[in-house]
Coordinates of N, CA, C and O and ligand atoms in Angstrom, one line a residue:
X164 N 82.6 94.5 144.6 CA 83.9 94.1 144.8 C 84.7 93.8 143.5 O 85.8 94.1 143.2
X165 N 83.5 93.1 142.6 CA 84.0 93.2 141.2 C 85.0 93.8 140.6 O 86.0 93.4 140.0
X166 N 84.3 95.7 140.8 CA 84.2 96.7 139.6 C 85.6 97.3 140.4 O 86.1 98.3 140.0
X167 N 86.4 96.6 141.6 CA 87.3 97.6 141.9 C 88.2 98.6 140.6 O 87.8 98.4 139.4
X168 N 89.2 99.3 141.0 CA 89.6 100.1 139.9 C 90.8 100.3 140.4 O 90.8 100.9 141.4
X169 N 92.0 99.9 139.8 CA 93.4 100.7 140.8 C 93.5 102.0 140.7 O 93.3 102.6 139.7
X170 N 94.0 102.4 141.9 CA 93.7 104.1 142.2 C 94.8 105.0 141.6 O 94.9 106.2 141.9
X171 N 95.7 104.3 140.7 CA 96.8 104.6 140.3 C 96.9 104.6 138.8 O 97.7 105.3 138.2
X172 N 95.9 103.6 138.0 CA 95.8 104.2 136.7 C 94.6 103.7 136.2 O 94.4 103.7 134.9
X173 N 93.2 103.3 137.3 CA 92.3 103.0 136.9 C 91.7 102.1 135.7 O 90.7 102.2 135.0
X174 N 93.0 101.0 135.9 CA 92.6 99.7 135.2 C 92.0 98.6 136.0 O 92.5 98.5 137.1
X175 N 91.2 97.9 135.6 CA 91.1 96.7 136.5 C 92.1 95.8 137.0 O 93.3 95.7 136.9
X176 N 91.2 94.9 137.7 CA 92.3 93.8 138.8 C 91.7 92.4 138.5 O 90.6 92.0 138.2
X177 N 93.3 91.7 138.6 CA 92.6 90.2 138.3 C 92.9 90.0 139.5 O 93.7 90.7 140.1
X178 N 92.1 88.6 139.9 CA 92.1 88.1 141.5 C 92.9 87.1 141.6 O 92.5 86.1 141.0
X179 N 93.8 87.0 142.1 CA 94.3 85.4 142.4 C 94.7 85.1 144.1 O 95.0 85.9 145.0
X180 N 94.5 83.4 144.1 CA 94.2 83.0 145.4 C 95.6 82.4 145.5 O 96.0 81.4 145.0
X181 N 96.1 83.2 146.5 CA 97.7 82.6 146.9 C 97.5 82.7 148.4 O 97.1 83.7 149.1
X182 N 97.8 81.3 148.9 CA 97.7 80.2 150.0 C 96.2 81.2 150.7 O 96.2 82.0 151.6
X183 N 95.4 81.0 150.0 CA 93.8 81.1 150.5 C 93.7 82.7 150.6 O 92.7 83.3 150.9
X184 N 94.8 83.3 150.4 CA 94.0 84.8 150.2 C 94.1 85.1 148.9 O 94.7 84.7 148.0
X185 N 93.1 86.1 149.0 CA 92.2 86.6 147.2 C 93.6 88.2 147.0 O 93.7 89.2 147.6
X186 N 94.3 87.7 146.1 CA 95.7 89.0 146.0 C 95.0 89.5 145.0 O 94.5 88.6 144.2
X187 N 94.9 90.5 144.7 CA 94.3 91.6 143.3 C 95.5 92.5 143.1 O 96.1 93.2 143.8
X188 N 95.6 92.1 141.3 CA 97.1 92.9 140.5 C 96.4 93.2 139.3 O 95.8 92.5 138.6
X189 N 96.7 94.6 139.2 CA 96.4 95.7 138.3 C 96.7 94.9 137.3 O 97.5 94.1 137.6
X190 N 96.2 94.9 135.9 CA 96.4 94.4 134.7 C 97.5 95.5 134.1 O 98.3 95.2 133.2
X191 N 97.3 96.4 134.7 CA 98.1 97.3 133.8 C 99.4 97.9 134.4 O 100.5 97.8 133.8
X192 N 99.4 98.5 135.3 CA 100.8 98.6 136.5 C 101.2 98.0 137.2 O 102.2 98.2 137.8
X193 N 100.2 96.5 137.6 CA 100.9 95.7 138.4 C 100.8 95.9 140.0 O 101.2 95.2 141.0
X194 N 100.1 97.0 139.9 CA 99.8 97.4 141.6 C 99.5 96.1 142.2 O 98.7 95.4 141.5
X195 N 100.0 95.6 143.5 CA 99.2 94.7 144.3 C 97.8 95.7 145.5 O 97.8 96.8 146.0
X196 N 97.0 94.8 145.7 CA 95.9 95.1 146.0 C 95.2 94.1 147.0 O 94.0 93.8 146.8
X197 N 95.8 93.8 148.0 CA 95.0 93.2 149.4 C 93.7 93.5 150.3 O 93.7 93.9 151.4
X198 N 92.8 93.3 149.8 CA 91.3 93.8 150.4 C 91.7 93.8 151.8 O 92.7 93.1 152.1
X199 N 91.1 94.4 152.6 CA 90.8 94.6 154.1 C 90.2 93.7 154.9 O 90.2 93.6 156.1
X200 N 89.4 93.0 154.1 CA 88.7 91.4 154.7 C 89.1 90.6 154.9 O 88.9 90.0 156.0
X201 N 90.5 90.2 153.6 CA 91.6 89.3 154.1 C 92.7 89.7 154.6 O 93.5 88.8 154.9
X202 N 93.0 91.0 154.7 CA 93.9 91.2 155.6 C 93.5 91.0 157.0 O 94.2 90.4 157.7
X203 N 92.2 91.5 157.4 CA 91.8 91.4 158.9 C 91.6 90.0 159.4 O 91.5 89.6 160.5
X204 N 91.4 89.1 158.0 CA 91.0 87.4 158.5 C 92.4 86.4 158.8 O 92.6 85.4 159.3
X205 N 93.4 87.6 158.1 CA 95.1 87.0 158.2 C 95.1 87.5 159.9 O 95.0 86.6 160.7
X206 N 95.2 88.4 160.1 CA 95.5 89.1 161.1 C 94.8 88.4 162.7 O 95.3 88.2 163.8
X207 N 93.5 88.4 162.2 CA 92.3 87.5 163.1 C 93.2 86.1 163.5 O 93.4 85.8 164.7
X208 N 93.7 85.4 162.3 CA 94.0 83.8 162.9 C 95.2 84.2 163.8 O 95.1 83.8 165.0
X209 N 96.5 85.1 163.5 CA 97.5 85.1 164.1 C 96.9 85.3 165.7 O 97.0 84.5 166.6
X210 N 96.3 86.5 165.7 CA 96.0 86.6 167.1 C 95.4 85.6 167.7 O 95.7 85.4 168.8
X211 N 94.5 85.0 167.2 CA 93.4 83.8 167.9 C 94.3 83.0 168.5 O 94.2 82.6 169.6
X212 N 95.6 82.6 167.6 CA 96.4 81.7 167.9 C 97.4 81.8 168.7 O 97.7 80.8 169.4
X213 N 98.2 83.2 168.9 CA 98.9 83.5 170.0 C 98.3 84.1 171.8 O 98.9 84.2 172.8
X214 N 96.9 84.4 171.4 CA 96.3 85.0 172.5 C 94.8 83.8 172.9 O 94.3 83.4 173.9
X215 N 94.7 83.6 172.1 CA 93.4 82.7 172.6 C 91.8 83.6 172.0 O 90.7 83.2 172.3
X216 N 92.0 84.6 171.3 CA 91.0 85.4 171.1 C 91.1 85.8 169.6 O 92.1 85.6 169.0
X217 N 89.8 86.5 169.1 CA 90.0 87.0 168.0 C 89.7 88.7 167.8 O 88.7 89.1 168.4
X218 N 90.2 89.3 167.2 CA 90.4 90.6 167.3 C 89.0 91.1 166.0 O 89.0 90.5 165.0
X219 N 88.2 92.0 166.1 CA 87.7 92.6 165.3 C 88.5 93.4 164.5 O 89.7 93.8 164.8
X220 N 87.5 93.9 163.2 CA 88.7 94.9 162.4 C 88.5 96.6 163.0 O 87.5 97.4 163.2
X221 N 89.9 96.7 163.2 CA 90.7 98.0 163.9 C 91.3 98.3 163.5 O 91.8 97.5 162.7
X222 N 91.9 99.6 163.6 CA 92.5 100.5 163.0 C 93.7 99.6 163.3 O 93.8 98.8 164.2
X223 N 94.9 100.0 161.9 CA 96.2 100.3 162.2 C 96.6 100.9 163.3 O 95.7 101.8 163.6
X224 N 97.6 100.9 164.1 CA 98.8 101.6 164.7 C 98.7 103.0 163.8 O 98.9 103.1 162.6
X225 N 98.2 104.1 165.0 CA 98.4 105.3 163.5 C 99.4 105.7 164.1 O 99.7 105.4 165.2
X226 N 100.0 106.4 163.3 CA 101.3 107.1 162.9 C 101.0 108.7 162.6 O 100.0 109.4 162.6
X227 N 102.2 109.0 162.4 CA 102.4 110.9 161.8 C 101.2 111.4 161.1 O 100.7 111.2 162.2
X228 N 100.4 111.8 160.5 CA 99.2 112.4 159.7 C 100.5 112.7 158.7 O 100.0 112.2 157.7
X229 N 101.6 113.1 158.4 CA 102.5 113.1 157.5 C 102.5 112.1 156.8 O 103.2 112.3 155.8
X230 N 102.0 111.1 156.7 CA 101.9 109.6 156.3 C 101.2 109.6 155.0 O 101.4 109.0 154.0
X231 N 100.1 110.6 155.4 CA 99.3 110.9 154.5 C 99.6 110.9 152.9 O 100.8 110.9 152.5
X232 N 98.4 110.8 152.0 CA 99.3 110.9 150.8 C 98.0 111.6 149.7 O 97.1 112.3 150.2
X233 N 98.1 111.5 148.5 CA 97.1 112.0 148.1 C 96.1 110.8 147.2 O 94.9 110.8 146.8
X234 N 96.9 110.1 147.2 CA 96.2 108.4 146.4 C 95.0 107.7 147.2 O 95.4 107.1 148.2
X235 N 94.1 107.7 147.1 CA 93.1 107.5 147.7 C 92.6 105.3 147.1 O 92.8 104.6 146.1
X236 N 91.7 105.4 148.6 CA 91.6 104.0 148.5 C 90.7 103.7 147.3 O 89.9 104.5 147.0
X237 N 90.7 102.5 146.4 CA 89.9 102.1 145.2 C 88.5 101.6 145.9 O 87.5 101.5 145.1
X238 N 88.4 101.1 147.7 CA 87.8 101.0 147.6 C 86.2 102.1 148.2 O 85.1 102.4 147.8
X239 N 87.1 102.5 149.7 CA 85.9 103.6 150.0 C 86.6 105.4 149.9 O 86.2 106.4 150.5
X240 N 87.7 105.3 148.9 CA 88.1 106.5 148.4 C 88.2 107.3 149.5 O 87.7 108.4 149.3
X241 N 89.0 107.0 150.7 CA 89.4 108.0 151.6 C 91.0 107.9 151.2 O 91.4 107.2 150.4
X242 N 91.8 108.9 152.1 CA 93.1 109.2 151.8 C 94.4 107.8 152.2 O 94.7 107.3 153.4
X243 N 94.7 107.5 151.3 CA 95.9 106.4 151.7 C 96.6 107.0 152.7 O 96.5 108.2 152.9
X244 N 97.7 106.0 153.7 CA 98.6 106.5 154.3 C 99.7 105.4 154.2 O 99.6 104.2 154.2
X245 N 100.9 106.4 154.0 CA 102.5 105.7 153.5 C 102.9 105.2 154.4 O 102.8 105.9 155.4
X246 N 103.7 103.6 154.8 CA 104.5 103.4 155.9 C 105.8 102.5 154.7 O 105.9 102.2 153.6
X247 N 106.4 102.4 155.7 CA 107.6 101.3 155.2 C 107.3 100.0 155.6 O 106.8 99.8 156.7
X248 N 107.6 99.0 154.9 CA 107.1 97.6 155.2 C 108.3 97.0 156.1 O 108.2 95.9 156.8
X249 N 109.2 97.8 155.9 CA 110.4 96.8 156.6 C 111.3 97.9 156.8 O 111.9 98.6 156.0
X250 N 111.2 98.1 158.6 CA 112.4 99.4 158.9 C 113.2 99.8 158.0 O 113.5 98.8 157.4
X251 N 113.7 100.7 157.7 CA 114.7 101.2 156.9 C 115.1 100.5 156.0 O 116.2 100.0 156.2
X252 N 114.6 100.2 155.0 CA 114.3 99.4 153.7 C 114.3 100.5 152.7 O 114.8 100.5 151.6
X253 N 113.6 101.4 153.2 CA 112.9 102.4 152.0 C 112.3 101.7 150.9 O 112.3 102.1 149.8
X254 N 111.5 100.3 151.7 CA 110.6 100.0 150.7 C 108.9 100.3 151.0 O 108.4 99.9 152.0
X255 N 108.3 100.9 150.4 CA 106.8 101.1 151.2 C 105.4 100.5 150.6 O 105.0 100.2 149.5
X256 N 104.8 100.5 151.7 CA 103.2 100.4 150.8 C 101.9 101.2 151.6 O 101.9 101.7 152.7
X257 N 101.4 101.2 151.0 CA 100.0 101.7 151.4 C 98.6 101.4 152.5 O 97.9 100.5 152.1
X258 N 98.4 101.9 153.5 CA 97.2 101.4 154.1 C 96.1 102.2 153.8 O 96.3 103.3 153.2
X259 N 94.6 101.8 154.1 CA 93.5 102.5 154.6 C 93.2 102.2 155.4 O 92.8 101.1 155.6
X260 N 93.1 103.3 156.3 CA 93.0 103.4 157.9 C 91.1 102.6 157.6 O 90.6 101.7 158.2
X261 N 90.6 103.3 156.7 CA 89.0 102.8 156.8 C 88.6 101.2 156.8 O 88.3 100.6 157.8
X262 N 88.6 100.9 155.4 CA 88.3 99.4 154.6 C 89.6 98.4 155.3 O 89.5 97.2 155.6
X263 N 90.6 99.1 155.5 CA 92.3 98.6 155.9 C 93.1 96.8 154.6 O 93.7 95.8 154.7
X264 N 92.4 97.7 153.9 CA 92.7 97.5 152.4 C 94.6 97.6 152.7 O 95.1 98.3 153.7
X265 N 95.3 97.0 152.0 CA 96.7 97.7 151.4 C 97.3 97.2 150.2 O 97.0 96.2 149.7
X266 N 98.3 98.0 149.9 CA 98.8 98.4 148.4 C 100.2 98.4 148.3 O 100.8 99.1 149.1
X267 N 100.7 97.5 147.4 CA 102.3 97.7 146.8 C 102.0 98.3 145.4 O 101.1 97.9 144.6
X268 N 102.6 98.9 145.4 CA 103.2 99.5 144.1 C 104.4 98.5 143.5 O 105.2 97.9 144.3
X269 N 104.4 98.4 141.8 CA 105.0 97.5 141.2 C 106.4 97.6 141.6 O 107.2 96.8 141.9
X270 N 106.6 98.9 141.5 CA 107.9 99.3 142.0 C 108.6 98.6 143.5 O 109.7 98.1 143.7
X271 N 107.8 98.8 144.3 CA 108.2 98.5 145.7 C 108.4 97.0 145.6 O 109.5 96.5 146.0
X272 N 107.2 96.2 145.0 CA 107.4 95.1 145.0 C 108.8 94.5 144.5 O 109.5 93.8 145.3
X273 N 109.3 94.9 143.3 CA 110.6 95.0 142.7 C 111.6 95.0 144.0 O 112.2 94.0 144.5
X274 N 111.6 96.3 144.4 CA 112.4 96.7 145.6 C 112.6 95.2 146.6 O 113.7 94.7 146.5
X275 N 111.6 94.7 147.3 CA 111.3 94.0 148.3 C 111.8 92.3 147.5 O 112.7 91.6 147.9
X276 N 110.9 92.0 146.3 CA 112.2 91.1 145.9 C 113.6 90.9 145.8 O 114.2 89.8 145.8
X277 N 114.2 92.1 145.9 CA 115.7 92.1 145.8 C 116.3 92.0 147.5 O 117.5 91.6 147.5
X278 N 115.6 92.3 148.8 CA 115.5 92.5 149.6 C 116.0 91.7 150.5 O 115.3 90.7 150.6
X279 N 117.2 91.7 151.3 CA 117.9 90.2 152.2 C 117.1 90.6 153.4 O 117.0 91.6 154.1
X280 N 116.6 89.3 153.3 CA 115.7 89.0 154.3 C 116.4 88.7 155.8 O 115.8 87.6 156.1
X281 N 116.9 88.9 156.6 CA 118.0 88.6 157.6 C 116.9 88.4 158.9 O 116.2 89.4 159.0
X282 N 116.7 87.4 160.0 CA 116.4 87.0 160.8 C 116.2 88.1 161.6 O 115.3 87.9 162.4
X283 N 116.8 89.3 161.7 CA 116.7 90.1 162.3 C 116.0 91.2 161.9 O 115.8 92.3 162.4
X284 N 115.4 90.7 160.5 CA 114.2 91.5 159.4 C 113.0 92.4 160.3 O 112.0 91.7 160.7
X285 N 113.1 93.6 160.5 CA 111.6 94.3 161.3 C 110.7 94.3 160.5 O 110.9 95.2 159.7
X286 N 109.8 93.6 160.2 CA 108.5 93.6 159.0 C 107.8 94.6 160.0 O 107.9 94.6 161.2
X287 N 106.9 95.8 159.2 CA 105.7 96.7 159.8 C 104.9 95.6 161.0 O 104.6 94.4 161.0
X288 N 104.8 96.7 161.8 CA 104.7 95.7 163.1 C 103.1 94.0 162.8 O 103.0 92.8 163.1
X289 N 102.4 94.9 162.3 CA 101.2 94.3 162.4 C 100.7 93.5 160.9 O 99.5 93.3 160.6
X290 N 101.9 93.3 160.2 CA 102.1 92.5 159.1 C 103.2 91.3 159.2 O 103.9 91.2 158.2
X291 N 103.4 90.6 160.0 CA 104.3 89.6 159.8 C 103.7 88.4 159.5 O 104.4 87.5 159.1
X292 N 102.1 88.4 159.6 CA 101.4 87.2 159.3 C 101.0 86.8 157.5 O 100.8 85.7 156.9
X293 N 101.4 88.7 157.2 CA 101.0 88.7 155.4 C 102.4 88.4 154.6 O 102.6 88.3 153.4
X294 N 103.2 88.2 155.7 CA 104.5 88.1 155.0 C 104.9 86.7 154.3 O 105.9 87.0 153.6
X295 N 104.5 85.3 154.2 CA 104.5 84.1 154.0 C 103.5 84.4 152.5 O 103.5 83.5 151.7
X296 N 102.6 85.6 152.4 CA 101.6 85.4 151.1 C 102.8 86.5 150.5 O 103.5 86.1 149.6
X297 N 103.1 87.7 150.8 CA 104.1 88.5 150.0 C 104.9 87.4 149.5 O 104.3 86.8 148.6
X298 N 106.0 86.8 149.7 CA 106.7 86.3 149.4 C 106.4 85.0 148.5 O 107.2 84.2 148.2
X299 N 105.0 84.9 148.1 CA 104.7 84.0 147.3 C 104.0 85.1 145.8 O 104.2 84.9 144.6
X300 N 103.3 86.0 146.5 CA 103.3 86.8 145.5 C 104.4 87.6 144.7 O 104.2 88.3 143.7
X301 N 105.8 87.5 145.4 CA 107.0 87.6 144.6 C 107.2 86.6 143.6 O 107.2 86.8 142.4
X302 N 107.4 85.5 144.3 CA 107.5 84.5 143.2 C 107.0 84.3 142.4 O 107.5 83.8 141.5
X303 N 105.4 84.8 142.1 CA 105.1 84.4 141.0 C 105.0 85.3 140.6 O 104.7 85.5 139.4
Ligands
LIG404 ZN1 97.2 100.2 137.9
LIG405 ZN1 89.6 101.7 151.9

């Protein structure tokens, strides 16, 4: 978990723990880097709590195979896939359908800070739980 590598310029990641999940940022581009452990343990509590159950880790909602991309995951090196984080934003990040790892690019992040968040905000369906740690990972 150490030796990860960002898959975008193959610099290391420092780890920081924002409100109990472990966020990983490229030293060098700034990529954000969300392991799949704590994305599915984010995802786990929401459901536990609205359904009464806890969900194993499963695939994303798949989408187009056009999603596809050529950047592959840092951690089991299968093919990323592109979505938008927020309907028609044209801001995006990254999943792996495998580890279900995901990725902002420094860019996007940029993007998404500048971003009016309006009540009527569509966050990617099955991220509204990571959205309270994004927004702290803006801040700092
Ligand atoms: Zn990088
Ligand atoms: Zn992966």
């Amino acid at each position: 978990m150490q030796n990860l590598k960002c898959q975008k310029c193959g610099t290391h990641f420092i780890t920081e723990n924002i409100s109990g999940v472990a966020v990983k940022t490229c030293v060098k581009c700034k990529l954000v880097f969300i392991d799949g452990v704590e994305v599915t343990r984010l995802r786990e509590g929401h459901n536990a709590y609205s359904a009464g159950q806890t969900i194993s880790r499963h695939a994303y909602e798949t989408t187009s195979a056009t999603h596809m991309i050529s950047e592959k995951c840092p951690r089991c090196e299968v093919k990323l896939r592109d979505e938008e984080y927020i309907k028609n934003s044209n801001i995006h990040f990254k999943l792996c359908d495998k580890c279900l790892s995901i990725m902002f690019d420094a860019g996007e992040l940029d993007k998404l800070k500048h971003y009016q968040i309006s009540p009527a905000t569509k966050i990617y369906d099955e991220f509204e739980e990571l959205f309270p740690v994004m927004k702290k990972v803006l801040a700092g």
